[in-house]
Short mmCIF file of C-alpha atoms and ligand atoms in Angstrom, two decimals:
data_model
loop_
_atom_site.label_atom_id
_atom_site.label_comp_id
_atom_site.label_asym_id
_atom_site.label_seq_id
_atom_site.Cartn_x
_atom_site.Cartn_y
_atom_site.Cartn_z
CA MET M 9 0.52 0.53 0.26
CA VAL M 10 1.10 3.49 -0.91
CA VAL M 11 0.17 6.53 0.79
CA GLU M 12 0.61 9.65 -0.65
CA ALA M 13 -0.70 13.15 0.54
CA GLY M 14 -3.35 11.62 3.19
CA LEU M 15 -4.52 9.45 0.12
CA ILE M 16 -4.40 5.98 -0.30
CA THR M 17 -2.67 5.84 -3.81
CA ALA M 18 -2.04 2.11 -4.58
CA VAL M 19 -3.18 -0.95 -2.42
CA GLU M 20 -0.94 -4.08 -4.08
CA ALA M 21 1.79 -5.21 -1.25
CA GLY M 22 5.16 -4.08 -3.36
CA ALA M 23 3.85 -0.75 -5.07
CA PRO M 24 6.93 1.28 -5.24
CA ALA M 25 6.53 3.93 -2.50
CA PRO M 26 7.64 7.69 -3.38
CA VAL M 27 12.01 8.91 -3.12
CA GLY M 28 11.90 9.91 0.89
CA ALA M 29 8.21 8.45 2.55
CA GLU M 30 8.33 5.94 5.73
CA VAL M 31 8.19 3.11 5.03
CA VAL M 32 6.14 0.81 8.09
CA ASP M 33 6.99 -2.65 8.22
CA ALA M 34 3.71 -4.49 8.00
CA SER M 35 4.47 -8.58 7.90
CA GLY M 36 2.27 -10.42 9.89
CA ARG M 37 -0.14 -8.04 10.51
CA ALA M 38 -3.45 -6.34 9.04
CA MET M 39 -3.80 -2.58 7.76
CA LEU M 40 -7.38 -1.57 8.29
CA PRO M 41 -9.64 1.54 7.63
CA GLY M 42 -9.59 3.28 10.96
CA PHE M 43 -12.85 2.93 12.81
CA ILE M 44 -15.78 5.83 12.33
CA ASP M 45 -17.47 6.05 15.58
CA ALA M 46 -21.14 6.51 14.84
CA HIS M 47 -22.10 7.67 18.57
CA SER M 48 -19.65 9.66 20.26
CA HIS M 49 -19.87 12.23 22.53
CA ASP M 50 -16.86 13.95 21.77
CA ASP M 51 -17.64 17.56 21.50
CA ALA M 52 -16.35 18.85 24.05
CA ALA M 53 -13.30 16.34 24.60
CA LEU M 54 -11.92 17.44 21.28
CA PHE M 55 -11.00 21.13 23.26
CA ARG M 56 -9.44 18.91 26.38
CA PRO M 57 -5.29 17.53 26.24
CA GLY M 58 -6.06 14.32 25.77
CA GLY M 59 -9.82 14.12 25.79
CA LEU M 60 -9.39 12.03 22.44
CA ASP M 61 -6.66 9.76 23.57
CA PRO M 62 -9.24 6.44 24.61
CA LYS M 63 -10.65 6.82 20.61
CA THR M 64 -6.96 6.71 18.69
CA GLY M 65 -5.90 3.81 20.84
CA GLN M 66 -8.79 2.46 20.11
CA GLY M 67 -8.62 2.55 16.82
CA VAL M 68 -11.22 5.22 15.85
CA THR M 69 -9.99 8.00 13.04
CA THR M 70 -13.62 9.70 12.89
CA THR M 71 -15.81 10.46 15.65
CA VAL M 72 -19.48 11.73 14.37
CA LEU M 73 -20.40 14.68 17.67
CA GLY M 74 -23.41 15.54 18.41
CA ASN M 75 -26.06 12.53 19.56
CA CYS M 76 -27.96 12.18 22.34
CA GLY M 77 -29.29 15.45 21.65
CA LEU M 78 -27.15 16.53 23.69
CA GLY M 79 -23.89 19.07 22.92
CA VAL M 80 -22.03 22.19 23.68
CA ALA M 81 -23.82 24.89 21.07
CA PRO M 82 -25.35 27.62 20.62
CA SER M 83 -23.88 28.50 24.16
CA SER M 84 -26.81 29.20 26.38
CA PRO M 85 -27.64 29.33 30.43
CA GLY M 86 -27.63 26.53 32.12
CA LEU M 87 -26.57 24.60 29.46
CA ALA M 88 -22.84 23.42 30.69
CA GLU M 89 -24.36 22.09 34.12
CA SER M 90 -27.11 20.38 31.96
CA ALA M 91 -24.94 18.50 29.77
CA THR M 92 -21.32 18.08 31.79
CA PRO M 93 -22.46 14.62 33.18
CA VAL M 94 -22.48 13.16 29.56
CA LEU M 95 -19.80 15.73 27.67
CA GLY M 96 -17.22 16.02 30.60
CA PRO M 97 -16.16 19.36 31.27
CA PHE M 98 -16.87 22.15 28.64
CA PRO M 99 -14.95 24.66 27.09
CA ASP M 100 -14.55 28.20 27.84
CA ARG M 101 -15.98 28.92 24.45
CA HIS M 102 -19.36 31.38 23.04
CA TRP M 103 -20.75 30.20 20.39
CA PRO M 104 -23.46 32.48 18.70
CA THR M 105 -24.75 29.49 16.68
CA PHE M 106 -23.81 25.84 16.11
CA GLY M 107 -22.23 26.98 12.66
CA ASP M 108 -19.62 29.03 14.89
CA TYR M 109 -18.91 25.46 16.76
CA LEU M 110 -18.32 23.91 13.61
CA ALA M 111 -16.26 26.72 12.50
CA GLU M 112 -13.92 26.43 15.13
CA ILE M 113 -13.72 22.53 14.77
CA ALA M 114 -12.91 22.62 11.32
CA ALA M 115 -10.58 26.22 11.65
CA GLU M 116 -7.65 23.87 13.22
CA ALA M 117 -6.78 19.82 13.43
CA ARG M 118 -8.07 17.59 15.79
CA ALA M 119 -6.76 13.78 16.62
CA VAL M 120 -9.54 12.47 14.37
CA ASN M 121 -11.88 13.35 11.81
CA THR M 122 -15.09 14.71 13.07
CA VAL M 123 -18.56 14.58 12.61
CA ALA M 124 -21.72 16.71 13.55
CA LEU M 125 -25.28 15.95 14.25
CA VAL M 126 -26.73 19.44 15.42
CA PRO M 127 -28.26 18.27 18.97
CA HIS M 128 -31.69 19.59 19.98
CA ALA M 129 -31.04 20.31 23.48
CA PRO M 130 -28.77 23.64 22.97
CA LEU M 131 -31.28 24.68 20.12
CA ARG M 132 -34.61 24.37 22.07
CA ALA M 133 -32.44 25.94 24.78
CA ALA M 134 -31.64 29.35 23.30
CA ALA M 135 -34.72 29.10 21.93
CA LEU M 136 -37.01 29.31 25.78
CA GLY M 137 -33.92 28.16 27.75
CA PHE M 138 -35.32 25.28 30.10
CA GLU M 139 -38.15 25.91 30.49
CA ARG M 140 -40.87 22.55 31.30
CA ARG M 141 -43.51 23.49 28.72
CA PRO M 142 -43.75 22.99 25.01
CA ALA M 143 -42.81 25.51 22.43
CA THR M 144 -45.10 28.31 20.87
CA ALA M 145 -45.30 27.84 17.03
CA ALA M 146 -43.03 30.28 16.83
CA GLU M 147 -40.22 29.13 19.09
CA VAL M 148 -40.33 25.72 16.88
CA ASP M 149 -39.96 27.81 14.31
CA ALA M 150 -36.90 29.29 15.69
CA ILE M 151 -35.63 26.30 16.74
CA ALA M 152 -35.96 24.39 13.41
CA GLY M 153 -34.59 27.33 12.04
CA THR M 154 -31.63 26.94 13.58
CA ALA M 155 -31.42 23.41 12.99
CA ALA M 156 -31.71 23.85 8.86
CA SER M 157 -28.99 26.73 9.45
CA ALA M 158 -26.92 23.96 10.83
CA LEU M 159 -27.00 21.76 8.48
CA ASP M 160 -26.34 24.44 5.54
CA ALA M 161 -22.52 25.01 8.17
CA GLY M 162 -22.15 21.26 7.54
CA ALA M 163 -24.11 19.55 10.23
CA ALA M 164 -24.83 15.11 9.25
CA GLY M 165 -28.16 15.74 10.30
CA ILE M 166 -30.32 16.43 13.59
CA SER M 167 -29.97 14.52 16.63
CA LEU M 168 -32.84 14.08 19.51
CA GLY M 169 -32.61 12.96 23.23
CA LEU M 170 -36.29 12.22 24.36
CA MET M 171 -34.95 10.11 27.18
CA TYR M 172 -33.38 14.56 29.12
CA ALA M 173 -34.55 17.17 29.33
CA PRO M 174 -35.35 19.53 28.33
CA GLY M 175 -35.50 17.41 25.09
CA ASP M 176 -38.20 15.33 26.34
CA GLU M 177 -41.44 18.04 26.13
CA ALA M 178 -40.82 18.54 22.62
CA THR M 179 -44.42 17.86 21.10
CA ARG M 180 -45.04 16.03 18.22
CA ASP M 181 -45.16 19.52 16.27
CA GLU M 182 -41.76 20.67 17.34
CA LEU M 183 -40.38 17.49 16.59
CA LEU M 184 -41.78 16.98 13.06
CA ALA M 185 -41.12 20.70 12.26
CA LEU M 186 -37.20 19.15 13.05
CA ALA M 187 -38.05 15.92 10.75
CA THR M 188 -39.04 17.26 7.63
CA ALA M 189 -35.93 20.34 8.20
CA ALA M 190 -33.67 16.96 8.13
CA ALA M 191 -35.39 15.22 5.30
CA ARG M 192 -35.34 18.78 3.03
CA HIS M 193 -31.51 18.64 3.58
CA ASP M 194 -31.37 14.63 2.97
CA ARG M 195 -29.53 14.50 6.30
CA LEU M 196 -30.31 11.47 8.84
CA LEU M 197 -32.65 12.36 12.01
CA VAL M 198 -30.92 10.29 14.63
CA ALA M 199 -32.78 9.82 17.93
CA HIS M 200 -31.99 8.67 21.54
CA ILE M 201 -35.66 7.79 21.62
CA ARG M 202 -38.04 8.22 24.70
CA ASN M 203 -37.82 4.52 26.37
CA GLU M 204 -36.00 1.66 25.67
CA ALA M 205 -37.98 -0.41 28.62
CA ASP M 206 -41.68 -1.23 28.67
CA HIS M 207 -42.57 1.16 25.67
CA LEU M 208 -39.56 0.47 23.40
CA ARG M 209 -41.48 -0.40 20.55
CA ALA M 210 -44.27 2.50 20.98
CA SER M 211 -40.54 4.67 21.37
CA ILE M 212 -39.41 3.43 17.96
CA ASP M 213 -43.14 4.17 16.34
CA GLU M 214 -42.91 7.49 17.52
CA MET M 215 -39.49 8.69 15.45
CA ALA M 216 -41.06 5.86 12.36
CA ASP M 217 -44.53 8.07 12.38
CA LEU M 218 -42.08 11.71 12.14
CA ALA M 219 -40.09 9.29 8.66
CA ARG M 220 -43.22 8.35 7.74
CA ALA M 221 -44.73 11.90 7.55
CA THR M 222 -41.28 13.97 6.07
CA GLY M 223 -39.58 11.73 4.14
CA ALA M 224 -36.57 11.85 6.57
CA ARG M 225 -33.57 9.15 6.80
CA LEU M 226 -33.99 7.79 10.87
CA HIS M 227 -31.33 6.63 12.59
CA ILE M 228 -32.10 4.93 16.47
CA SER M 229 -28.82 5.57 18.72
CA HIS M 230 -28.14 2.75 21.52
CA LEU M 231 -30.50 0.23 20.37
CA LYS M 232 -31.01 -1.72 23.29
CA VAL M 233 -33.66 -3.33 25.29
CA THR M 234 -33.74 -2.74 29.11
CA GLY M 235 -35.17 -3.61 32.15
CA PRO M 236 -34.50 -7.17 33.30
CA ALA M 237 -38.71 -7.58 32.92
CA ASN M 238 -37.99 -7.16 28.91
CA ALA M 239 -34.92 -9.48 28.58
CA GLY M 240 -35.66 -11.33 25.03
CA GLY M 241 -37.86 -8.52 23.87
CA MET M 242 -35.24 -8.11 20.84
CA PRO M 243 -36.18 -10.22 18.31
CA ALA M 244 -39.15 -8.83 18.17
CA ILE M 245 -37.50 -5.50 17.78
CA ILE M 246 -36.15 -6.46 14.81
CA ASP M 247 -38.73 -7.90 12.76
CA HIS M 248 -40.50 -4.37 13.79
CA LEU M 249 -37.90 -2.57 12.33
CA ASP M 250 -37.22 -4.76 9.37
CA ALA M 251 -41.35 -4.29 9.00
CA LEU M 252 -40.49 -0.50 8.59
CA ARG M 253 -37.56 -1.03 6.40
CA ASP M 254 -40.81 -3.19 4.05
CA GLU M 255 -42.82 -0.07 4.03
CA GLY M 256 -40.49 2.28 2.76
CA ILE M 257 -39.28 3.41 6.08
CA ASP M 258 -34.89 4.37 5.97
CA VAL M 259 -34.25 3.07 8.85
CA THR M 260 -31.36 1.98 10.76
CA ALA M 261 -29.66 1.87 14.23
CA ASP M 262 -26.10 1.76 16.16
CA VAL M 263 -25.21 -0.52 19.16
CA TYR M 264 -22.49 -0.84 21.73
CA PRO M 265 -21.90 -4.10 22.66
CA TYR M 266 -21.78 -4.29 27.16
CA ASP M 267 -24.93 -4.84 29.23
CA ALA M 268 -24.96 -1.44 31.23
CA GLY M 269 -25.77 1.97 29.83
CA SER M 270 -24.11 5.03 31.21
CA THR M 271 -25.83 8.84 31.55
CA THR M 272 -26.24 11.36 33.94
CA VAL M 273 -27.64 10.69 37.54
CA ALA M 274 -30.56 13.13 36.15
CA SER M 275 -32.22 9.91 34.02
CA LEU M 276 -32.64 8.49 37.02
CA PHE M 277 -34.86 11.03 38.17
CA PRO M 278 -38.43 11.65 36.45
CA PRO M 279 -38.06 14.29 33.62
CA ASP M 280 -40.66 17.28 35.22
CA ALA M 281 -37.16 16.80 37.91
CA GLN M 282 -34.29 16.79 36.32
CA GLY M 283 -34.13 20.73 35.73
CA ALA M 284 -33.93 21.15 39.30
CA LEU M 285 -33.27 18.09 40.78
CA VAL M 286 -30.39 19.71 43.44
CA ALA M 287 -32.77 21.82 44.44
CA LEU M 288 -35.81 19.49 45.32
CA LEU M 289 -32.83 17.34 46.82
CA SER M 290 -32.26 19.86 49.01
CA ASP M 291 -35.14 20.94 50.36
CA PRO M 292 -36.79 18.71 53.30
CA THR M 293 -40.07 19.12 52.08
CA THR M 294 -39.32 18.02 48.38
CA ARG M 295 -36.62 16.24 48.88
CA ARG M 296 -39.14 12.53 50.63
CA PRO M 297 -41.67 13.46 47.74
CA LEU M 298 -39.57 13.05 44.69
CA LEU M 299 -37.62 9.87 46.41
CA ALA M 300 -40.75 7.64 46.78
CA ARG M 301 -41.66 8.52 43.32
CA LEU M 302 -38.24 5.94 42.42
CA ASP M 303 -39.97 3.13 44.24
CA HIS M 304 -42.91 2.91 41.69
CA PRO M 305 -42.79 2.40 37.83
CA TRP M 306 -43.68 5.65 36.06
CA PRO M 307 -47.01 6.15 33.12
CA ALA M 308 -46.32 5.31 30.25
CA THR M 309 -45.64 8.61 28.91
CA ALA M 310 -42.57 9.35 31.29
CA LEU M 311 -38.88 7.98 30.83
CA GLU M 312 -38.61 4.12 31.92
CA ASN M 313 -37.54 4.52 35.69
CA GLN M 314 -34.36 2.72 35.98
CA TRP M 315 -34.03 2.53 39.87
CA ALA M 316 -37.98 0.29 39.96
CA ALA M 317 -36.10 -1.81 37.37
CA VAL M 318 -32.87 -2.98 38.42
CA GLY M 319 -32.50 -0.78 42.05
CA PRO M 320 -29.69 0.44 44.16
CA GLY M 321 -26.84 -2.94 43.36
CA ARG M 322 -26.70 -2.15 39.69
CA ILE M 323 -26.15 2.04 39.44
CA LEU M 324 -22.48 2.23 39.74
CA LEU M 325 -21.46 6.94 40.24
CA ALA M 326 -19.16 8.40 38.84
CA GLY M 327 -17.92 11.64 38.03
CA PHE M 328 -17.02 13.02 41.59
CA PRO M 329 -15.44 15.94 42.93
CA ALA M 330 -12.41 15.46 44.68
CA THR M 331 -13.21 15.46 48.08
CA MET M 332 -16.01 12.08 47.23
CA ALA M 333 -13.05 10.71 45.59
CA GLU M 334 -14.11 7.74 48.09
CA TYR M 335 -17.17 6.57 46.27
CA GLU M 336 -15.93 6.65 42.75
CA GLY M 337 -17.09 4.35 40.62
CA LEU M 338 -19.34 1.96 43.29
CA SER M 339 -22.58 0.82 43.47
CA VAL M 340 -25.54 3.24 45.31
CA ALA M 341 -25.38 -0.07 47.15
CA ALA M 342 -22.22 -0.19 48.12
CA ILE M 343 -21.76 3.36 49.04
CA ALA M 344 -24.99 3.26 51.40
CA ALA M 345 -23.41 0.46 52.43
CA SER M 346 -20.64 1.85 53.83
CA ARG M 347 -22.25 5.32 55.68
CA ALA M 348 -24.54 2.88 56.76
CA GLN M 349 -28.07 5.29 54.86
CA ASP M 350 -30.98 3.86 53.05
CA PRO M 351 -29.89 3.69 50.15
CA LEU M 352 -32.81 6.81 48.31
CA ASP M 353 -31.12 8.89 50.93
CA ALA M 354 -27.19 8.33 50.03
CA LEU M 355 -28.06 9.25 46.12
CA ALA M 356 -30.14 12.09 47.17
CA ASP M 357 -26.85 13.36 49.69
CA LEU M 358 -24.51 12.37 46.57
CA VAL M 359 -26.22 14.48 44.48
CA VAL M 360 -26.57 17.07 46.59
CA GLY M 361 -22.90 16.71 47.32
CA ALA M 362 -21.50 16.65 43.70
CA ALA M 363 -24.23 19.15 42.83
CA GLY M 364 -25.80 17.26 40.50
CA GLN M 365 -22.84 16.68 38.28
CA LEU M 366 -22.69 12.69 38.48
CA THR M 367 -22.61 10.21 35.86
CA VAL M 368 -24.61 6.65 36.16
CA VAL M 369 -23.38 3.24 34.79
CA VAL M 370 -26.80 0.99 35.66
CA PHE M 371 -26.66 -2.93 34.16
CA HIS M 372 -29.94 -2.64 33.09
CA THR M 373 -29.41 -4.80 28.99
CA ASP M 374 -29.83 -7.49 28.06
CA PRO M 375 -26.69 -9.29 26.35
CA ASP M 376 -28.11 -11.52 23.97
CA GLY M 377 -30.58 -8.38 22.23
CA VAL M 378 -27.09 -6.75 21.94
CA ARG M 379 -26.10 -9.64 20.52
CA GLN M 380 -29.27 -9.63 18.46
CA ALA M 381 -29.25 -5.68 17.71
CA LEU M 382 -25.81 -6.08 16.26
CA ALA M 383 -26.49 -9.12 13.79
CA TRP M 384 -28.96 -7.24 12.08
CA PRO M 385 -27.40 -6.19 9.02
CA HIS M 386 -28.52 -1.98 9.71
CA THR M 387 -27.37 -1.70 12.77
CA LEU M 388 -23.23 0.54 12.76
CA VAL M 389 -21.33 0.90 15.95
CA GLY M 390 -20.86 3.35 17.85
CA SER M 391 -19.36 3.69 21.38
CA ASP M 392 -21.53 6.23 22.53
CA GLY M 393 -18.21 6.70 24.70
CA LEU M 394 -18.61 10.03 28.60
CA PRO M 395 -15.15 11.09 27.83
CA ARG M 396 -13.76 12.05 31.03
CA GLU M 397 -9.26 12.12 31.78
CA ALA M 398 -10.15 11.18 35.23
CA GLY M 399 -12.29 8.95 37.35
CA PHE M 400 -14.96 5.80 36.47
CA VAL M 401 -15.51 5.74 33.40
CA HIS M 402 -18.00 2.39 30.94
CA PRO M 403 -15.46 1.08 29.51
CA ARG M 404 -17.39 1.15 26.41
CA LEU M 405 -14.66 4.50 25.87
CA TYR M 406 -12.20 2.75 25.99
CA GLY M 407 -13.60 -1.01 24.46
CA THR M 408 -16.17 -0.86 22.42
CA PHE M 409 -14.67 -1.43 18.94
CA PRO M 410 -12.17 -3.61 19.59
CA ARG M 411 -15.36 -5.69 22.18
CA ALA M 412 -17.25 -5.54 18.68
CA LEU M 413 -14.69 -6.84 16.37
CA THR M 414 -14.05 -9.74 18.06
CA LEU M 415 -17.58 -10.57 20.09
CA GLY M 416 -17.87 -13.08 17.05
CA VAL M 417 -21.94 -12.06 16.67
CA LEU M 418 -20.66 -11.38 12.76
CA PRO M 419 -17.60 -12.40 10.54
CA PHE M 420 -14.43 -10.21 11.19
CA ASP M 421 -15.18 -8.58 7.49
CA ALA M 422 -18.87 -7.93 8.45
CA ALA M 423 -18.09 -6.39 11.73
CA LEU M 424 -15.66 -4.10 10.29
CA ALA M 425 -17.77 -2.78 7.73
CA ARG M 426 -20.60 -1.38 10.30
CA MET M 427 -17.69 -0.25 11.79
CA THR M 428 -15.91 1.60 8.89
CA SER M 429 -17.32 1.38 5.62
CA ALA M 430 -21.73 0.75 6.26
CA THR M 431 -20.94 4.00 8.47
CA ALA M 432 -19.65 6.08 5.95
CA ASP M 433 -21.97 5.41 3.49
CA ARG M 434 -24.77 6.30 5.87
CA PHE M 435 -23.27 9.89 7.32
CA GLY M 436 -22.41 10.24 3.16
CA LEU M 437 -18.86 10.59 4.37
CA ALA M 438 -17.20 10.07 0.76
CA ARG M 439 -14.22 7.64 0.39
CA ARG M 440 -13.81 7.05 4.09
CA GLY M 441 -14.08 3.83 5.90
CA ARG M 442 -12.36 1.32 3.53
CA ILE M 443 -8.77 0.36 1.46
CA GLU M 444 -9.05 1.19 -1.69
CA VAL M 445 -7.30 3.83 -4.13
CA GLY M 446 -8.30 7.52 -3.82
CA ALA M 447 -9.47 7.16 -0.04
CA ALA M 448 -8.28 9.16 2.81
CA ALA M 449 -5.83 6.74 4.79
CA ASP M 450 -7.09 6.50 8.18
CA LEU M 451 -5.57 3.55 8.79
CA GLN M 452 -4.63 1.13 11.82
CA LEU M 453 -2.12 -1.94 11.66
CA VAL M 454 -3.15 -4.72 13.99
CA ASP M 455 -1.75 -7.81 14.68
CA LEU M 456 -4.82 -9.99 15.10
CA GLY M 457 -2.64 -12.91 16.52
CA ALA M 458 -2.31 -11.02 19.67
CA TYR M 459 -5.71 -8.10 19.08
CA ALA M 460 -7.71 -8.04 22.07
CA ASP M 461 -10.21 -5.89 24.36
CA ARG M 462 -8.89 -4.96 27.81
CA ALA M 463 -11.07 -2.58 29.07
CA THR M 464 -13.68 -4.02 31.80
CA TYR M 465 -15.85 -2.43 33.93
CA ASP M 466 -13.21 -3.26 37.40
CA ASP M 467 -10.30 -1.54 34.43
CA PRO M 468 -12.34 0.51 31.93
CA ARG M 469 -8.92 2.64 30.31
CA ARG M 470 -6.96 0.15 28.50
CA SER M 471 -7.17 -0.06 25.29
CA PRO M 472 -7.13 -2.98 23.36
CA ALA M 473 -3.80 -5.16 22.22
CA GLY M 474 -2.36 -5.48 19.21
CA LEU M 475 -2.92 -1.90 17.69
CA ALA M 476 0.76 -1.19 16.10
CA GLY M 477 -0.33 1.86 14.40
CA VAL M 478 -2.65 4.24 13.90
CA TRP M 479 -3.20 6.71 10.86
CA VAL M 480 -5.26 9.60 10.00
CA GLY M 481 -5.03 11.23 6.67
CA GLY M 482 -1.56 9.52 6.24
CA VAL M 483 -0.17 11.17 9.41
CA ARG M 484 0.75 9.07 12.46
CA VAL M 485 -1.16 9.97 15.25
CA GLY M 486 0.74 11.04 18.24
CA ALA M 487 3.70 12.75 15.87
CA ALA M 488 0.88 14.75 14.73
CA SER M 489 -2.82 16.39 14.07
CA ALA M 490 -4.24 15.75 11.25
CA GLY M 491 -7.71 15.26 11.74
CA GLN M 492 -10.59 17.51 9.51
CA PHE M 493 -13.91 18.27 9.90
CA LEU M 494 -15.75 16.21 7.27
CA ARG M 495 -19.02 17.83 5.35
CA PRO M 496 -21.78 14.81 5.02
CA ALA M 497 -21.51 14.30 0.30
CA PRO M 498 -24.01 16.70 -1.45
CA ALA M 499 -25.34 13.62 -2.95
CA ALA M 500 -26.42 10.73 -2.46
CA PRO M 501 -23.50 7.95 -1.26
CA ALA M 502 -23.02 6.44 -4.87
CA GLY M 503 -22.31 9.25 -6.19
CA PRO M 504 -18.18 10.76 -6.08
CA ASN M 505 -17.41 7.25 -5.29
CA LYS M 506 -14.53 6.67 -8.36
CA SER M 507 -12.43 3.39 -6.94
CA GLY M 508 -9.06 2.61 -9.03
ZN1 ZN F 13 -28.42 8.15 24.17
#
């Protein structure tokens, strides 16, 4: 293989190298396309030293930002507080529009290439703050208008986070306006759906209805079935997704291969409490009634009650300030026992003590469902990693791709395609995710005999064994940064591909 000026110019073994080129001995190893992380939360990590190390350490060369409706732009009051548990600390920047954020990303080379979805929550926050109410017609127009501007500025789609405040407040009118913007730009509508537990199918149908009404291409984030009572439910969901595709709805999904999820601690609480969680838990008159609501499932339209589904022994807490570091990565049950407290009281005290800025790792996912979702031909791999440079993290941040590649659900080449070429095609990235003449030289050199995922819940910050080198645009990671901001191709992926 020969690489010149960031592009693959020959693929056959023994092709003559240009004079003065660096020669990499790949004997006994495999040169693979770099992974494309279809679902990242690297929006703020891009601006933190080492923030992308977990990605390059597992061979990721392109990361898709802006998932789950969460992001850092446009800037508005309260945005950082609401999204820090997922995105990590925000950079000290002010971006009046999402396009301003994209321009800053594009202005300098990053450790990996970036693709961006425009997230719903910051657009809604910019229009009406974090108020718990439906948007007015004028506000809906403003939200959809800023989404369309972001698509014009190079976003690859619009993302929704219907499980989180304030995105969960969106009515069908607001969602229809966003789906219409996505459809008009021929960009993806990507959704963290409302409920992945008892109301998984209805939550998928909510999105399918938007796609049916507007023609938007749909992508379901981190497809899984959660809650012990719903184990075994994935085959019926896959059948339903196939039926939607047969009907003409263009729907795909991404998956991370683990039996636990990870998100904000606020997601343990009912949506109407998420915005004022610390205040509600600090006031003795509101604390007890709120905690009591965690003991019982919530009405059909609400968020899933993860606490009631799995209990305090299967919920780990992370993201503590230094003064509370002893609790990092422990279960609520273990922390409560160490403090001789009732688990709900312990949870409330910790949330208040950490000013609401905690992350949870919840063991609620049916592992068979994950394998079945990965086997569906229209599933991509996305880490959903929550980047933090210190403390406990879900191992998916470091191990998603080697784990998915070696899981044995799919043949090696098929699994690899779900992390490279198929992802590039879905997000409209021309000449990415494949090894062919004319493609970008986003590459990883792998010693397949030694290749293994090493990130575990006990020791999550471990990159895979057997990764011998990673190149972004032909530049070796560690030597320099060469990651570019990638705009989706203007036409359908079939057009501009011209390979030798
Ligand atoms: Zn999500």
